Amino acid sequence: MNETLLGAYVFFLAIIVGFQVVSRVPSMLHTPLMSGTNAIHGVVLISGILVAGQATNTATRILGCVAVLLGSLNVFGGFVVTNRMLEMFHAAPDKRS
Amino acid sequence: MNWPVGIAYLLASLTFIAGLRMLSSPVSARNGNRVAAAGMAVALVATFFLPGMKTGNFWFIFVAMAVGAGLGSGSALRVKMTAMPQMVAIFNGMGGGAAALGSVLEYVHKTPQSSQVMAVGLSAAIGAVSFTGSLIAFAKLQEIIQGNAHKWRWAQVLSGVLGLAIVALIVVLMTGSTSGDTGTLVLVGLTALALILGIVLVTPIGGADMPVVIALMNSMTGVAVALAGFVLSNELLIVAGALVGASGTLLTVLMGRAMNRPLTNVLFGGFGAVSVAGGMELPVGATVRETSADDAATLMCYSQRVVIVPGYGLAVAQAQHQVRELADLLLERGVQVKFAIHPVAGRMPGHMNVLLAEADVPYDLVYEMEAINGEFPSTDIVLVVGANDITNPGARDDPHSEIYGMPILNVDYARQVIVLKRSMRPGFAGIDNPLYYDPKTAMLFGDARASLQKLVTSVKSVAKPRTSRRSDEGRNLQETHRS
């Protein structure tokens, strides 16, 4: 099968899964949801790593590293801040069990 | 792609889905985030083992990653919870920028097959719009630039022209008549136009609409990342981008619904740009009743059901801890206390919940709008702290109101309402609130934090009732809370 077509299958199925999964998230957690998904799309850092890693000239190497920098800001910042928020949520003491 | 790396990517895709799934409950959410982060780590490490990677370049990448990780985690650890929308906006912009840059570089690196060229163009364009758009949103929220809304007709026209030009350039790129250096030039050109489009699109939008803008930008970055996945034939990026795109879209729709405004209106409406003209039908000679902290405290102490409605003003005044202390004191006295959260309270979806969680308010005392709106008629006292438009009965009753149709918390159905407010200045949307002129509403003027502190002091001095005036329900809650 054509690779782009295969990608399209993956894309649309993932969108359906995304809608299903995200619509179960209570509005209480919408901010962590947003910052968490934010961290997840930081996976684009991979494209920066690939470009910089396969670079054969300095310009590409530098620009690739800029992409890596932006992407890692996104990934690390996103997961850390989400974790920080989620650690604050707790139930009334005896309901925790 | 070789086998082990492919499997690592598959694993990462699954952890992302599992992580989001675990966000459906506050109990499992924390681990969900960690699961997704672990998947991310696996995918990142695996990437270095792909063929074609030159080990000589690794040190540059490691340095860039270390700097990004340091800056990102550092600011993530320090940021105040009130500044969370800015933080999300700027991280989101970084992702958009990375997606755009990655796609452009990939095009230059090896001119992709024709079926991928459209993905290159779209990814670069959408990523670039998200990059500058998010940065403007950040600047507005951080108050680096003015947060006002503008009704700029020329901005709308310019957005349209830029959008069409970008589409045209993508078509040119796809026809294949341009390749090599000309193609690169076209691609860089359309990316530059997209960078401008992001600025033109977001600058006229007012601060009140930033929740929608952030959600939209989030979804756009997601789509840009998915498209970058098409460019690289990388299914992990496609899955991750699609998940985020779906999530952002869902939140954008929810926010729009909570504000009763379609997206086009948010983007092009210039909402709040003009102060409200007409439509306000306050009764002639309407007056505002003022109360004192002592009176308000006594009222609350001797009531059975109190609902607290926190708004962003509470967060601005850094009064979350005072409000929690007040709630604790009332709970100790056997008063049933609940918090009511409007979907757009705060500056982004769910923001108010985070702020209350930070102040140690247990999340099971916090109720969403749909869950609590039916309870207001049987509520003795509603305490509104730093919230305005989301309690405006005009949105429900007055077809002339600028926010007519926006769902609100029906606080005016309660027996009495106490509003903590700095002054009679209109709210974020610049609209007057008839609630304040309602005879059953009493205003307690002053800084939210100072007023709450006074209420706390007053509540402490109110003698505890000897006879059991408490409702059973209240007592249960109290015990729950104390044990």
Coordinates of C-alpha atoms in Angstrom, one line a residue:
Chain A
M1 CA 0.0 0.0 0.0
N2 CA 1.1 3.5 -0.7
E3 CA 2.8 5.0 2.3
T4 CA 0.8 8.2 2.3
L5 CA -2.4 6.3 2.2
L6 CA -1.3 4.1 5.1
G7 CA -0.5 7.3 7.0
A8 CA -4.0 8.6 6.2
Y9 CA -5.5 5.4 7.7
V10 CA -3.4 5.9 10.9
F11 CA -4.3 9.6 11.0
F12 CA -8.1 9.2 10.8
L13 CA -8.2 6.2 13.2
A14 CA -6.1 8.1 15.7
I15 CA -8.4 11.0 15.4
I16 CA -11.4 8.8 16.3
V17 CA -9.5 7.3 19.2
G18 CA -8.5 10.8 20.3
F19 CA -12.1 12.0 20.3
Q20 CA -13.2 8.9 22.2
V21 CA -10.5 9.1 24.8
V22 CA -10.5 12.8 25.3
S23 CA -14.3 13.2 25.7
R24 CA -14.0 11.0 28.8
V25 CA -11.7 13.5 30.5
P26 CA -13.7 15.5 33.1
S27 CA -13.7 19.3 32.7
M28 CA -11.9 19.4 36.1
L29 CA -8.8 18.1 34.3
H30 CA -9.0 20.1 31.1
T31 CA -6.0 22.2 31.9
P32 CA -3.8 19.2 32.6
L33 CA -5.3 17.6 29.5
M34 CA -4.2 20.6 27.5
S35 CA -0.7 20.8 28.9
G36 CA -0.4 17.0 28.6
T37 CA -1.5 16.8 25.0
N38 CA 0.8 19.8 24.5
A39 CA 3.7 17.7 25.7
I40 CA 2.6 14.8 23.5
H41 CA 2.8 16.9 20.4
G42 CA 6.3 17.8 21.4
V43 CA 7.1 14.4 19.9
V44 CA 7.8 16.4 16.8
L45 CA 11.2 16.8 18.4
I46 CA 11.9 13.5 16.6
S47 CA 11.8 15.4 13.3
G48 CA 14.3 17.8 14.6
I49 CA 16.6 15.0 15.8
L50 CA 16.3 13.3 12.4
V51 CA 17.1 16.5 10.4
A52 CA 20.0 17.5 12.7
G53 CA 21.3 13.9 12.9
Q54 CA 21.4 13.4 9.2
A55 CA 22.7 16.9 8.5
T56 CA 25.7 17.1 6.2
N57 CA 26.2 20.9 6.3
T58 CA 26.5 23.4 9.0
A59 CA 23.3 25.4 8.2
T60 CA 21.1 22.3 8.4
R61 CA 22.9 21.2 11.5
I62 CA 22.2 24.5 13.2
L63 CA 18.6 24.9 12.1
G64 CA 18.0 21.2 13.0
C65 CA 19.3 21.9 16.4
V66 CA 17.0 24.9 16.7
A67 CA 14.1 22.6 16.0
V68 CA 15.5 20.2 18.6
L69 CA 15.7 23.0 21.1
L70 CA 12.1 24.1 20.5
G71 CA 10.8 20.6 20.6
S72 CA 12.6 19.7 23.8
L73 CA 11.2 22.9 25.5
N74 CA 7.8 21.6 24.5
V75 CA 8.3 18.0 25.6
F76 CA 10.1 18.5 28.9
G77 CA 8.2 21.7 29.9
G78 CA 4.9 20.1 29.0
F79 CA 5.3 16.9 31.0
V80 CA 6.9 18.6 34.0
V81 CA 4.2 21.2 34.3
T82 CA 1.4 18.6 33.8
N83 CA 2.9 16.5 36.5
R84 CA 3.1 19.4 38.9
M85 CA -0.5 20.2 38.4
L86 CA -1.8 16.7 38.7
E87 CA 0.1 16.2 42.0
M88 CA -2.0 18.9 43.5
F89 CA -5.3 17.2 42.9
H90 CA -6.6 15.2 45.8
A91 CA -9.9 14.1 47.2
A92 CA -11.3 14.8 50.6
P93 CA -9.1 12.6 52.9
D94 CA -11.3 9.5 53.6
K95 CA -12.5 9.2 50.1
R96 CA -9.1 8.6 48.7
S97 CA -9.1 4.8 49.1
Chain B
M1 CA 12.6 2.3 9.5
N2 CA 14.2 -0.7 11.2
W3 CA 12.3 -3.1 13.4
P4 CA 13.4 -2.2 16.9
V5 CA 12.8 1.5 16.3
G6 CA 9.5 0.8 14.7
I7 CA 8.4 -1.2 17.7
A8 CA 9.6 1.5 20.1
Y9 CA 7.5 4.0 18.2
L10 CA 4.5 1.7 18.3
L11 CA 4.9 1.4 22.0
A12 CA 5.1 5.1 22.4
S13 CA 1.9 5.6 20.4
L14 CA 0.2 3.2 22.7
T15 CA 1.4 4.9 25.9
F16 CA 0.1 8.2 24.5
I17 CA -3.3 6.8 24.1
A18 CA -3.2 5.0 27.5
G19 CA -1.9 8.2 29.2
L20 CA -4.8 10.2 27.8
R21 CA -7.2 7.5 28.8
M22 CA -5.9 7.6 32.4
L23 CA -6.7 11.3 32.5
S24 CA -10.3 10.4 32.8
S25 CA -10.0 10.3 36.5
P26 CA -8.0 12.5 38.9
V27 CA -6.9 9.3 40.7
S28 CA -5.1 7.8 37.7
A29 CA -4.2 11.0 35.9
R30 CA -0.8 11.4 37.5
N31 CA 0.4 8.0 36.4
G32 CA -1.2 8.6 33.0
N33 CA 1.1 11.6 32.5
R34 CA 4.1 9.5 33.6
V35 CA 3.2 6.6 31.3
A36 CA 3.1 9.0 28.3
A37 CA 6.3 10.6 29.4
A38 CA 8.0 7.2 29.6
G39 CA 6.7 6.4 26.1
M40 CA 8.1 9.6 24.9
A41 CA 11.5 8.8 26.4
V42 CA 11.6 5.5 24.6
A43 CA 10.7 7.0 21.3
L44 CA 13.4 9.8 21.6
V45 CA 16.1 7.3 22.5
A46 CA 15.1 5.0 19.6
T47 CA 15.3 7.8 17.1
F48 CA 19.1 7.9 17.5
F49 CA 19.3 4.4 16.2
L50 CA 17.6 5.1 12.9
P51 CA 19.8 4.5 9.8
G52 CA 21.3 7.6 8.3
M53 CA 22.0 9.2 11.6
K54 CA 25.6 10.5 11.9
T55 CA 27.1 10.1 15.3
G56 CA 29.2 13.2 14.7
N57 CA 26.0 15.2 14.9
F58 CA 24.9 13.7 18.2
W59 CA 26.7 16.1 20.5
F60 CA 25.0 19.1 18.9
I61 CA 21.7 17.4 19.4
F62 CA 22.4 16.5 23.0
V63 CA 23.4 20.1 23.8
A64 CA 20.3 21.5 22.1
M65 CA 18.1 19.0 24.0
A66 CA 19.8 19.7 27.3
V67 CA 19.3 23.4 26.9
G68 CA 15.7 22.9 25.9
A69 CA 15.0 20.4 28.7
G70 CA 16.7 22.7 31.2
L71 CA 14.8 25.8 30.2
G72 CA 11.5 23.9 29.7
S73 CA 11.6 22.1 33.0
G74 CA 13.0 25.1 34.9
S75 CA 10.2 27.4 33.8
A76 CA 7.6 24.6 34.3
L77 CA 8.7 24.1 37.9
R78 CA 8.7 27.8 38.7
V79 CA 5.6 29.0 36.9
K80 CA 2.7 30.2 39.0
M81 CA -0.5 28.3 38.5
T82 CA -2.2 31.6 37.6
A83 CA 0.2 31.9 34.7
M84 CA -0.5 28.4 33.4
P85 CA -2.3 29.6 30.2
Q86 CA 0.8 31.6 29.1
M87 CA 3.0 28.6 29.9
V88 CA 0.8 26.3 27.8
A89 CA 0.6 28.9 25.0
I90 CA 4.4 29.3 24.8
F91 CA 5.2 25.5 24.9
N92 CA 2.6 25.1 22.3
G93 CA 4.2 27.7 20.1
M94 CA 7.6 25.9 20.5
G95 CA 6.0 22.7 19.2
G96 CA 4.4 24.5 16.2
G97 CA 7.7 26.1 15.4
A98 CA 9.6 22.8 15.7
A99 CA 7.0 21.2 13.3
A100 CA 7.3 23.9 10.7
L101 CA 11.1 24.1 10.9
G102 CA 11.4 20.3 10.8
S103 CA 9.2 20.0 7.7
V104 CA 11.0 22.8 5.8
L105 CA 14.4 21.3 6.6
E106 CA 13.2 17.8 5.6
Y107 CA 12.1 19.3 2.2
V108 CA 15.4 20.9 1.7
H109 CA 17.3 17.8 2.8
K110 CA 15.7 15.4 0.4
T111 CA 13.0 16.7 -1.9
P112 CA 10.1 14.3 -0.9
Q113 CA 7.8 12.5 -3.3
S114 CA 4.9 14.4 -4.8
S115 CA 2.3 12.9 -2.5
Q116 CA 4.2 14.3 0.5
V117 CA 4.8 17.8 -0.8
M118 CA 1.3 18.9 0.2
A119 CA 2.0 17.7 3.7
V120 CA 5.2 19.6 3.8
G121 CA 3.5 22.8 2.8
L122 CA 0.6 22.4 5.1
S123 CA 2.7 21.4 8.0
A124 CA 5.0 24.3 7.6
A125 CA 2.1 26.7 7.2
I126 CA 0.0 25.5 10.1
G127 CA 3.0 25.1 12.4
A128 CA 4.1 28.6 11.6
V129 CA 0.7 30.1 12.3
S130 CA 0.6 28.2 15.6
F131 CA 4.1 29.4 16.4
T132 CA 3.5 33.2 16.1
G133 CA -0.2 32.9 17.1
S134 CA 0.8 31.2 20.4
L135 CA 3.6 33.7 21.0
I136 CA 1.1 36.6 20.6
A137 CA -1.3 34.8 22.9
F138 CA 1.5 34.4 25.4
A139 CA 2.4 38.1 25.1
K140 CA -1.2 39.1 25.6
L141 CA -1.7 36.9 28.6
Q142 CA 1.7 37.9 30.1
E143 CA 0.6 41.5 29.5
I144 CA 3.7 42.2 27.5
I145 CA 1.4 43.6 24.8
Q146 CA -2.0 45.0 25.4
G147 CA -4.7 42.4 25.8
N148 CA -7.5 44.4 24.3
A149 CA -9.7 43.2 21.5
H150 CA -9.8 45.2 18.3
K151 CA -12.4 45.3 15.6
W152 CA -9.9 45.6 12.8
R153 CA -11.7 45.1 9.4
W154 CA -8.3 45.4 7.6
A155 CA -6.9 42.6 9.8
Q156 CA -9.7 40.3 8.6
V157 CA -9.1 41.2 5.0
L158 CA -5.4 40.7 5.4
S159 CA -5.9 37.3 7.1
G160 CA -8.0 36.3 4.1
V161 CA -5.4 37.5 1.6
L162 CA -2.6 35.8 3.4
G163 CA -4.6 32.5 3.7
L164 CA -5.3 32.5 0.0
A165 CA -1.7 33.3 -0.9
I166 CA -0.4 30.5 1.3
V167 CA -2.8 28.0 -0.3
A168 CA -1.8 29.2 -3.7
L169 CA 1.9 28.7 -2.9
I170 CA 1.2 25.2 -1.6
V171 CA -0.5 24.4 -4.9
V172 CA 2.5 25.8 -6.8
L173 CA 4.8 23.7 -4.7
M174 CA 2.6 20.6 -5.5
T175 CA 2.5 21.1 -9.2
G176 CA 6.2 20.1 -9.2
S177 CA 7.1 22.9 -11.6
T178 CA 9.2 24.2 -8.9
S179 CA 11.8 22.0 -7.3
G180 CA 15.3 22.3 -5.9
D181 CA 16.1 25.9 -5.0
T182 CA 13.0 27.5 -6.4
G183 CA 10.9 25.0 -4.4
T184 CA 12.8 25.9 -1.3
L185 CA 12.2 29.5 -2.0
V186 CA 8.4 29.0 -2.4
L187 CA 8.3 26.9 0.8
V188 CA 10.2 29.5 2.8
G189 CA 8.0 32.2 1.3
L190 CA 4.8 30.5 2.3
T191 CA 6.2 29.8 5.8
A192 CA 7.0 33.5 6.2
L193 CA 3.5 34.4 5.1
A194 CA 2.1 31.9 7.7
L195 CA 4.2 33.5 10.4
I196 CA 2.6 36.9 9.6
L197 CA -0.8 35.3 9.4
G198 CA -0.4 34.0 13.0
I199 CA 0.2 37.5 14.2
V200 CA -2.6 39.1 12.2
L201 CA -5.0 36.4 13.3
V202 CA -4.4 36.5 17.1
T203 CA -3.5 40.2 17.7
P204 CA -7.1 41.5 17.4
I205 CA -8.5 38.9 19.8
G206 CA -9.2 40.0 23.3
G207 CA -7.8 38.4 26.5
A208 CA -11.3 37.0 27.4
D209 CA -11.2 34.8 24.3
M210 CA -7.7 33.4 25.0
P211 CA -9.0 30.1 26.3
V212 CA -10.5 29.4 22.9
V213 CA -7.4 30.6 21.1
I214 CA -5.1 28.4 23.2
A215 CA -7.3 25.4 22.6
L216 CA -7.3 26.2 18.9
M217 CA -3.6 26.7 18.7
N218 CA -3.1 23.4 20.5
S219 CA -5.2 21.6 17.9
M220 CA -3.3 23.3 15.1
T221 CA 0.1 22.3 16.4
G222 CA -1.3 18.8 16.7
V223 CA -2.3 18.8 13.0
A224 CA 1.0 20.3 12.0
V225 CA 2.8 17.5 13.9
A226 CA 0.6 14.8 12.2
L227 CA 1.4 16.3 8.8
A228 CA 5.1 16.3 9.7
G229 CA 4.6 12.6 10.3
F230 CA 3.4 12.3 6.7
V231 CA 6.5 14.1 5.5
L232 CA 8.8 11.8 7.5
S233 CA 6.6 8.6 7.0
N234 CA 6.6 8.4 10.7
E235 CA 3.5 6.9 12.2
L236 CA 4.2 8.0 15.7
L237 CA 4.1 11.6 14.8
I238 CA 0.8 11.0 12.9
V239 CA -0.8 9.3 15.9
A240 CA 0.5 11.9 18.4
G241 CA -0.6 14.8 16.2
A242 CA -4.0 13.3 15.5
L243 CA -4.6 12.7 19.2
V244 CA -3.7 16.3 20.1
G245 CA -5.6 17.6 17.1
A246 CA -8.7 15.8 18.3
S247 CA -8.2 17.0 21.9
G248 CA -7.7 20.6 20.9
T249 CA -10.7 20.6 18.6
L250 CA -12.9 19.1 21.2
L251 CA -11.8 21.7 23.8
T252 CA -12.2 24.5 21.3
V253 CA -15.8 23.4 20.6
L254 CA -16.5 23.1 24.3
M255 CA -15.2 26.5 25.1
G256 CA -17.1 28.0 22.2
R257 CA -20.2 26.4 23.5
A258 CA -19.6 27.6 27.0
M259 CA -19.3 31.2 25.7
N260 CA -22.1 30.6 23.2
R261 CA -20.0 31.8 20.4
P262 CA -19.0 30.1 17.2
L263 CA -15.3 30.0 16.4
T264 CA -15.6 32.5 13.5
N265 CA -17.0 34.9 16.0
V266 CA -14.1 34.5 18.3
L267 CA -11.6 34.9 15.5
F268 CA -13.2 37.7 13.7
G269 CA -15.8 39.2 16.1
G270 CA -13.6 41.7 18.0
F271 CA -15.6 40.8 21.0
G272 CA -15.5 43.4 23.8
A273 CA -13.8 45.8 21.4
V274 CA -16.6 48.3 21.9
S275 CA -18.1 48.9 25.3
V276 CA -21.7 47.7 25.5
A277 CA -24.0 50.0 23.6
G278 CA -27.6 49.7 24.7
G279 CA -29.1 46.5 25.8
M280 CA -28.6 47.1 29.4
E281 CA -32.0 47.3 30.9
L282 CA -31.4 48.0 34.5
P283 CA -34.4 49.1 36.4
V284 CA -34.6 52.8 36.8
G285 CA -33.0 53.9 40.1
A286 CA -31.5 50.5 40.7
T287 CA -29.3 50.6 43.7
V288 CA -26.6 48.3 45.0
R289 CA -26.9 47.0 48.6
E290 CA -23.6 47.0 50.5
T291 CA -22.9 44.6 53.4
S292 CA -20.1 44.2 55.9
A293 CA -17.9 41.2 56.5
D294 CA -19.5 40.6 59.9
D295 CA -23.0 40.5 58.5
A296 CA -22.0 38.3 55.6
A297 CA -20.1 35.9 57.9
T298 CA -23.0 35.6 60.3
L299 CA -25.3 34.9 57.4
M300 CA -23.1 32.1 56.1
C301 CA -22.5 30.6 59.6
Y302 CA -26.3 30.2 60.2
S303 CA -27.1 28.8 56.8
Q304 CA -27.2 25.2 55.7
R305 CA -26.0 25.3 52.1
V306 CA -23.4 27.6 50.8
V307 CA -22.0 27.6 47.3
I308 CA -18.8 29.5 46.5
V309 CA -18.4 30.7 42.9
P310 CA -14.8 31.5 42.3
G311 CA -13.7 33.5 39.2
Y312 CA -10.5 34.7 37.9
G313 CA -10.5 37.7 40.2
L314 CA -9.9 35.2 43.0
A315 CA -6.7 34.0 41.3
V316 CA -5.6 37.5 40.5
A317 CA -5.9 38.5 44.2
Q318 CA -4.0 35.2 45.1
A319 CA -6.9 34.5 47.5
Q320 CA -7.3 30.7 46.9
H321 CA -5.9 29.9 50.3
Q322 CA -8.2 32.3 52.1
V323 CA -11.2 30.9 50.3
R324 CA -10.2 27.4 51.3
E325 CA -9.8 28.5 54.9
L326 CA -13.2 30.1 54.8
A327 CA -14.7 26.8 53.4
D328 CA -12.9 24.8 56.1
L329 CA -14.3 26.9 58.9
L330 CA -17.8 26.7 57.5
L331 CA -17.5 22.9 57.0
E332 CA -16.4 22.6 60.6
R333 CA -19.6 24.4 61.7
G334 CA -21.6 21.9 59.7
V335 CA -22.5 24.1 56.8
Q336 CA -22.5 22.3 53.5
V337 CA -20.0 24.0 51.2
K338 CA -19.6 23.4 47.5
F339 CA -17.6 25.2 44.9
A340 CA -19.2 25.9 41.5
I341 CA -17.0 26.2 38.5
H342 CA -18.1 27.6 35.2
P343 CA -16.3 26.1 32.1
V344 CA -14.7 29.4 31.3
A345 CA -13.8 30.5 34.8
G346 CA -10.2 31.4 34.7
R347 CA -8.1 31.9 31.6
M348 CA -8.2 28.4 30.1
P349 CA -10.5 25.4 30.4
G350 CA -10.2 23.8 33.8
H351 CA -7.9 26.6 35.1
M352 CA -10.0 27.3 38.1
N353 CA -9.9 23.6 39.2
V354 CA -6.1 23.7 39.1
L355 CA -6.1 26.9 41.2
L356 CA -8.4 25.4 43.8
A357 CA -6.4 22.2 43.8
E358 CA -3.3 24.2 44.5
A359 CA -5.1 25.7 47.5
D360 CA -5.8 22.2 48.8
V361 CA -9.5 22.3 48.1
P362 CA -10.5 18.6 47.7
Y363 CA -11.8 18.0 44.2
D364 CA -14.9 16.3 45.4
L365 CA -16.2 19.6 46.8
V366 CA -15.9 21.2 43.3
Y367 CA -18.8 20.9 41.0
E368 CA -19.2 21.6 37.3
M369 CA -21.8 24.0 36.0
E370 CA -24.3 21.3 34.8
A371 CA -23.9 19.4 38.1
I372 CA -24.7 22.3 40.3
N373 CA -27.0 24.6 38.4
G374 CA -30.1 22.7 39.6
E375 CA -29.0 23.1 43.2
F376 CA -29.1 26.9 43.4
P377 CA -32.8 27.2 44.3
S378 CA -32.2 25.2 47.4
T379 CA -29.0 27.1 48.2
D380 CA -29.1 29.5 51.1
I381 CA -26.1 31.7 50.2
V382 CA -24.0 32.0 47.1
L383 CA -20.6 33.7 47.6
V384 CA -19.3 35.1 44.4
V385 CA -15.6 35.8 44.5
G386 CA -14.0 37.7 41.6
A387 CA -16.4 36.3 39.0
N388 CA -18.7 38.4 36.9
D389 CA -19.9 37.5 33.5
I390 CA -20.4 33.9 34.3
T391 CA -23.0 34.9 36.9
N392 CA -24.7 37.5 34.7
P393 CA -28.4 36.7 34.6
G394 CA -28.6 39.0 31.5
A395 CA -27.0 36.2 29.5
R396 CA -30.0 34.1 30.3
D397 CA -32.9 36.6 30.4
D398 CA -32.0 39.6 28.4
P399 CA -32.0 39.1 24.6
H400 CA -30.3 42.5 24.2
S401 CA -27.3 41.5 26.3
E402 CA -24.1 41.1 24.4
I403 CA -23.5 37.8 26.0
Y404 CA -27.1 36.6 25.7
G405 CA -27.2 32.8 25.3
M406 CA -24.0 32.1 27.1
P407 CA -24.7 29.5 29.7
I408 CA -24.3 30.9 33.2
L409 CA -24.3 29.7 36.8
N410 CA -27.8 30.5 38.0
V411 CA -26.6 32.1 41.2
D412 CA -29.6 34.5 41.2
Y413 CA -31.9 31.5 41.9
A414 CA -30.3 31.2 45.4
R415 CA -32.0 32.7 48.4
Q416 CA -29.2 35.2 48.9
V417 CA -26.1 36.2 47.0
I418 CA -23.0 37.9 48.4
V419 CA -20.6 39.3 45.9
L420 CA -17.0 40.1 46.7
K421 CA -15.9 42.7 44.3
R422 CA -13.3 45.4 44.1
S423 CA -15.5 48.0 42.7
M424 CA -18.5 48.4 40.4
R425 CA -16.3 48.3 37.3
P426 CA -17.7 46.0 34.6
G427 CA -16.1 42.6 34.1
F428 CA -13.7 41.2 31.5
A429 CA -16.2 41.4 28.7
G430 CA -17.1 45.0 29.6
I431 CA -20.7 44.2 30.4
D432 CA -22.7 45.4 33.4
N433 CA -24.2 42.7 35.6
P434 CA -27.8 43.1 36.7
L435 CA -27.1 40.5 39.5
Y436 CA -25.5 43.3 41.5
Y437 CA -28.8 45.3 41.5
D438 CA -30.9 42.3 42.5
P439 CA -32.5 43.1 45.9
K440 CA -31.3 39.8 47.3
T441 CA -27.7 40.5 46.4
A442 CA -25.4 42.2 48.9
M443 CA -22.0 43.5 47.8
L444 CA -18.9 43.3 49.9
F445 CA -16.4 45.8 48.3
G446 CA -12.7 45.5 48.5
D447 CA -9.8 43.4 47.4
A448 CA -10.9 39.8 47.2
R449 CA -8.1 38.6 49.4
A450 CA -8.6 41.2 52.1
S451 CA -12.4 40.7 52.1
L452 CA -12.0 36.9 52.4
Q453 CA -9.5 37.4 55.3
K454 CA -12.1 39.6 57.0
L455 CA -14.8 37.0 56.4
V456 CA -12.5 34.3 57.9
T457 CA -11.9 36.4 61.0
S458 CA -15.6 37.2 61.4
V459 CA -16.6 33.6 61.0
K460 CA -14.2 32.6 63.7
S461 CA -15.8 35.1 66.0
V462 CA -19.4 34.0 65.4
A463 CA -20.5 31.9 68.3
K464 CA -21.1 28.3 67.3
P465 CA -24.8 27.3 67.6
R466 CA -25.5 25.0 70.5
T467 CA -28.6 23.4 69.2
S468 CA -28.3 21.3 66.1
R469 CA -29.3 23.5 63.3
R470 CA -27.1 21.6 61.0
S471 CA -28.5 19.6 58.2
D472 CA -27.5 15.9 58.2
E473 CA -26.0 16.3 54.9
G474 CA -23.8 19.1 56.2
R475 CA -22.7 17.0 59.1
N476 CA -21.7 14.1 56.9
L477 CA -19.7 16.4 54.7
Q478 CA -18.0 17.9 57.7
E479 CA -17.0 14.5 59.1
T480 CA -15.8 13.5 55.7
H481 CA -13.7 16.5 55.5
R482 CA -12.2 16.3 59.0
S483 CA -11.3 12.6 59.2

